[in-house]
Short mmCIF file of C-alpha atoms in Angstrom, two decimals:
data_model
loop_
_atom_site.label_atom_id
_atom_site.label_comp_id
_atom_site.label_asym_id
_atom_site.label_seq_id
_atom_site.Cartn_x
_atom_site.Cartn_y
_atom_site.Cartn_z
CA MET A 568 19.88 -16.24 27.03
CA ALA A 569 21.59 -16.32 23.62
CA LEU A 570 20.69 -20.00 23.23
CA MET A 571 17.08 -19.30 24.18
CA ALA A 572 16.91 -16.44 21.66
CA SER A 573 18.25 -18.66 18.90
CA LEU A 574 15.64 -21.32 19.69
CA THR A 575 12.74 -18.87 19.58
CA ALA A 576 13.84 -16.69 16.66
CA ARG A 577 11.67 -16.91 13.58
CA PRO A 578 13.02 -17.65 10.10
CA ALA A 579 13.82 -14.59 7.99
CA PRO A 580 10.37 -13.30 7.07
CA THR A 581 8.80 -12.38 3.77
CA VAL A 582 6.96 -9.14 4.43
CA GLY A 583 4.36 -7.62 2.11
CA PHE A 584 3.78 -3.89 1.90
CA ASP A 585 0.90 -1.92 0.43
CA LEU A 586 1.98 1.04 -1.73
CA ASP A 587 -0.28 4.12 -1.64
CA MET A 588 -0.22 5.86 1.74
CA THR A 589 1.86 3.02 3.20
CA LEU A 590 5.16 3.31 1.31
CA ILE A 591 4.39 6.40 -0.75
CA ASP A 592 2.36 9.57 -0.34
CA SER A 593 0.84 9.55 -3.79
CA ARG A 594 -1.78 12.21 -3.08
CA PRO A 595 0.00 15.07 -4.91
CA GLY A 596 0.61 12.94 -7.99
CA ILE A 597 -2.85 11.39 -8.09
CA HIS A 598 -4.37 14.83 -7.57
CA ALA A 599 -2.46 16.11 -10.60
CA ALA A 600 -3.46 13.09 -12.71
CA TYR A 601 -7.15 13.54 -11.90
CA LEU A 602 -6.99 17.23 -12.79
CA ALA A 603 -5.34 16.36 -16.09
CA LEU A 604 -8.01 13.76 -16.86
CA SER A 605 -10.72 16.26 -15.98
CA ALA A 606 -9.21 18.92 -18.23
CA GLU A 607 -8.87 16.46 -21.10
CA THR A 608 -12.41 15.07 -20.88
CA GLY A 609 -14.27 18.15 -19.68
CA VAL A 610 -15.76 16.09 -16.84
CA PRO A 611 -15.52 17.76 -13.41
CA ILE A 612 -13.54 15.63 -10.92
CA ASP A 613 -13.11 16.72 -7.31
CA ALA A 614 -9.46 15.74 -6.98
CA ASP A 615 -9.32 17.02 -3.39
CA LEU A 616 -12.03 14.55 -2.43
CA ALA A 617 -10.64 11.69 -4.51
CA VAL A 618 -7.28 11.71 -2.73
CA THR A 619 -8.95 11.34 0.67
CA ARG A 620 -10.12 7.83 -0.19
CA LEU A 621 -7.12 6.14 -1.78
CA GLY A 622 -6.80 2.39 -1.56
CA PRO A 623 -9.61 0.76 -3.54
CA PRO A 624 -9.23 0.11 -7.27
CA LEU A 625 -9.22 3.08 -9.63
CA GLU A 626 -12.48 2.05 -11.26
CA LEU A 627 -14.39 2.52 -7.99
CA GLU A 628 -13.26 6.15 -7.83
CA LEU A 629 -13.94 6.80 -11.51
CA ALA A 630 -17.50 5.56 -11.01
CA HIS A 631 -18.14 8.73 -8.98
CA TRP A 632 -17.38 10.90 -12.01
CA PHE A 633 -18.11 8.93 -15.18
CA PRO A 634 -21.05 6.83 -16.42
CA GLU A 635 -20.58 3.09 -16.26
CA ASP A 636 -20.02 2.70 -19.98
CA ARG A 637 -17.00 5.03 -19.86
CA ILE A 638 -15.22 3.71 -16.78
CA ALA A 639 -13.04 1.15 -18.57
CA GLU A 640 -11.99 3.71 -21.20
CA MET A 641 -11.23 6.36 -18.57
CA GLY A 642 -9.29 3.87 -16.47
CA ASP A 643 -7.08 3.06 -19.44
CA ARG A 644 -6.56 6.74 -20.20
CA TYR A 645 -5.80 7.61 -16.58
CA ARG A 646 -3.15 4.90 -16.42
CA GLU A 647 -1.71 6.12 -19.70
CA ILE A 648 -1.25 9.72 -18.56
CA TYR A 649 -0.35 8.78 -14.98
CA PRO A 650 3.44 8.61 -15.48
CA THR A 651 3.49 12.14 -16.92
CA PHE A 652 1.69 13.74 -13.99
CA ALA A 653 1.96 11.51 -10.93
CA ILE A 654 5.47 10.11 -10.54
CA VAL A 655 7.57 13.19 -9.82
CA PRO A 656 5.23 14.84 -7.24
CA THR A 657 4.88 11.64 -5.19
CA LEU A 658 6.88 11.39 -1.96
CA ALA A 659 8.18 8.52 0.14
CA MET A 660 6.33 8.03 3.40
CA PRO A 661 8.49 8.52 6.51
CA GLY A 662 10.42 5.34 7.23
CA ALA A 663 9.46 3.61 3.98
CA ARG A 664 12.95 2.97 2.63
CA GLU A 665 14.14 1.90 6.06
CA ALA A 666 11.23 -0.52 6.43
CA ILE A 667 12.10 -2.33 3.20
CA ALA A 668 15.78 -2.35 4.12
CA ALA A 669 15.01 -3.76 7.57
CA VAL A 670 13.37 -6.83 6.03
CA GLN A 671 16.21 -7.41 3.60
CA THR A 672 18.90 -6.86 6.26
CA LEU A 673 17.39 -9.75 8.21
CA GLY A 674 17.73 -11.93 5.11
CA GLY A 675 14.02 -11.71 4.35
CA ARG A 676 12.16 -10.64 1.24
CA ALA A 677 10.16 -7.43 0.88
CA ILE A 678 7.27 -7.60 -1.58
CA VAL A 679 4.89 -4.85 -2.62
CA VAL A 680 1.29 -5.90 -3.22
CA THR A 681 -0.92 -3.07 -4.42
CA ALA A 682 -4.13 -2.29 -6.26
CA LYS A 683 -2.16 0.08 -8.49
CA HIS A 684 -1.32 -0.71 -12.13
CA THR A 685 1.95 -2.66 -11.87
CA PRO A 686 4.02 -0.57 -14.35
CA ASN A 687 3.08 2.62 -12.52
CA ALA A 688 3.90 1.06 -9.15
CA GLU A 689 7.30 0.10 -10.54
CA LEU A 690 7.88 3.68 -11.74
CA HIS A 691 7.08 5.08 -8.30
CA LEU A 692 9.44 2.74 -6.49
CA ALA A 693 12.28 3.25 -8.95
CA HIS A 694 11.88 7.04 -8.82
CA LEU A 695 12.01 7.02 -5.02
CA GLY A 696 14.93 4.59 -4.83
CA MET A 697 13.02 1.77 -3.16
CA GLU A 698 14.05 -1.75 -4.14
CA PRO A 699 11.63 -4.44 -2.98
CA ASP A 700 12.23 -8.00 -4.14
CA VAL A 701 8.85 -8.36 -5.87
CA ILE A 702 6.13 -5.96 -7.06
CA VAL A 703 2.60 -7.26 -7.68
CA GLY A 704 -0.15 -4.91 -8.82
CA LYS A 705 -3.87 -4.93 -9.62
CA LEU A 706 -4.86 -6.74 -6.40
CA TRP A 707 -7.24 -5.28 -3.81
CA ALA A 708 -8.40 -6.37 -0.36
CA GLU A 709 -8.97 -10.14 -0.10
CA ALA A 710 -7.46 -10.67 -3.57
CA LYS A 711 -4.10 -9.53 -2.19
CA ALA A 712 -3.96 -12.87 -0.40
CA VAL A 713 -3.23 -14.54 -3.75
CA ALA A 714 0.17 -12.84 -4.01
CA LEU A 715 0.87 -13.02 -0.29
CA ARG A 716 0.37 -16.78 -0.30
CA GLU A 717 2.30 -17.27 -3.53
CA HIS A 718 5.36 -15.55 -2.08
CA GLY A 719 5.01 -16.96 1.42
CA ALA A 720 4.46 -13.66 3.19
CA THR A 721 3.91 -14.00 6.92
CA VAL A 722 3.37 -10.27 7.52
CA TYR A 723 1.47 -7.70 5.49
CA VAL A 724 1.74 -3.98 6.20
CA GLY A 725 -0.93 -1.55 5.01
CA ASP A 726 -2.94 1.54 5.81
CA HIS A 727 -6.43 0.47 4.76
CA THR A 728 -9.03 -1.92 6.15
CA GLY A 729 -8.81 -3.64 2.76
CA ASP A 730 -5.17 -4.40 3.54
CA VAL A 731 -6.20 -5.90 6.86
CA ARG A 732 -8.69 -8.13 5.07
CA GLY A 733 -6.05 -9.19 2.58
CA ALA A 734 -3.62 -10.13 5.35
CA ARG A 735 -6.23 -12.07 7.28
CA THR A 736 -7.36 -13.93 4.15
CA ALA A 737 -3.73 -14.94 3.57
CA ARG A 738 -3.37 -15.88 7.25
CA ALA A 739 -0.54 -13.39 7.51
CA LEU A 740 0.01 -11.06 10.44
CA SER A 741 -1.73 -7.76 9.76
CA VAL A 742 0.43 -4.76 10.64
CA ALA A 743 -1.44 -1.51 10.10
CA VAL A 744 -0.35 2.12 9.94
CA PRO A 745 -3.02 4.86 10.20
CA THR A 746 -1.26 7.01 7.60
CA GLY A 747 -4.00 6.78 4.97
CA PRO A 748 -7.79 7.15 4.96
CA CYS A 749 -8.44 4.70 7.83
CA ASP A 750 -7.82 5.67 11.44
CA GLU A 751 -6.56 3.46 14.26
CA GLU A 752 -10.06 2.50 15.43
CA GLU A 753 -11.16 1.44 11.95
CA LEU A 754 -8.02 -0.65 11.45
CA ARG A 755 -8.35 -2.31 14.83
CA THR A 756 -12.04 -3.05 14.27
CA ALA A 757 -11.17 -4.60 10.91
CA GLY A 758 -8.87 -7.04 12.72
CA ALA A 759 -5.36 -5.58 12.53
CA ASP A 760 -3.01 -7.57 14.74
CA VAL A 761 -0.53 -4.72 15.27
CA ILE A 762 -0.85 -0.97 14.80
CA LEU A 763 2.22 1.22 14.40
CA ARG A 764 2.13 5.00 14.33
CA ASP A 765 3.95 4.94 10.98
CA LEU A 766 6.75 3.04 9.26
CA THR A 767 9.44 4.73 11.31
CA GLN A 768 8.46 2.28 14.06
CA PHE A 769 8.60 -0.74 11.79
CA PRO A 770 12.33 -1.71 11.93
CA ALA A 771 12.34 -1.89 15.74
CA TRP A 772 9.07 -3.83 15.73
CA LEU A 773 10.38 -6.22 13.07
CA GLU A 774 13.52 -6.90 15.09
CA ARG A 775 11.40 -7.92 18.07
CA TYR A 776 9.11 -10.01 15.87
CA ALA A 777 12.04 -11.78 14.21
CA ALA A 778 13.52 -12.53 17.63
CA GLY A 779 10.35 -14.42 18.52
CA GLU A 780 8.89 -11.87 20.90
CA ALA A 781 5.12 -11.50 21.17
CA VAL A 782 3.72 -9.00 18.70
CA ALA A 783 2.46 -5.74 20.15
CA ASP A 784 1.38 -2.29 19.07
CA ALA A 785 4.05 0.38 19.03
CA LEU A 786 1.82 3.46 19.19
#
């Protein structure tokens, strides 16, 4: 049996992770940043609503609150004030640190590929004591495949249907967690290969995957 396992085991994987609502619960911080932007500009922003649809690029959310000719300016300002308001309130998602460590313990590489501004993503991860091997920002949905291919990721973990599309475009295995705005049905319909309840199930799933076992949901 040991010989058979060694023949079927996969090479140490490179695994990509989304950030918001996959590795971190950024809702409290983003909520605070939107309120600060609203107070500064005098433009009403429903921060409670905004944090229910995290995932897509910032500019798509700002378009709900600002005219088109102000979106670029407001995006720059939001990113500027973001570290002041959003880093400290943000929490690690359950199992996030362990998920990254599980990849690295196997000898693999853990990369974060996110739509978030890269410097702010780096601040979040450093504050929460997460140490992925690579952090790539400003990529959304299918565009995430650029970084996934560049770094040779064979698995991509995310909470949004956009993450599923990014994984499939990169021809990586899509592992989805319904911990963000998209539920299990939406993720499965989008084409997720595996659905886990949350990242606490990821290390055990990864061990089976690395051993060459067939992928399966762990809900």
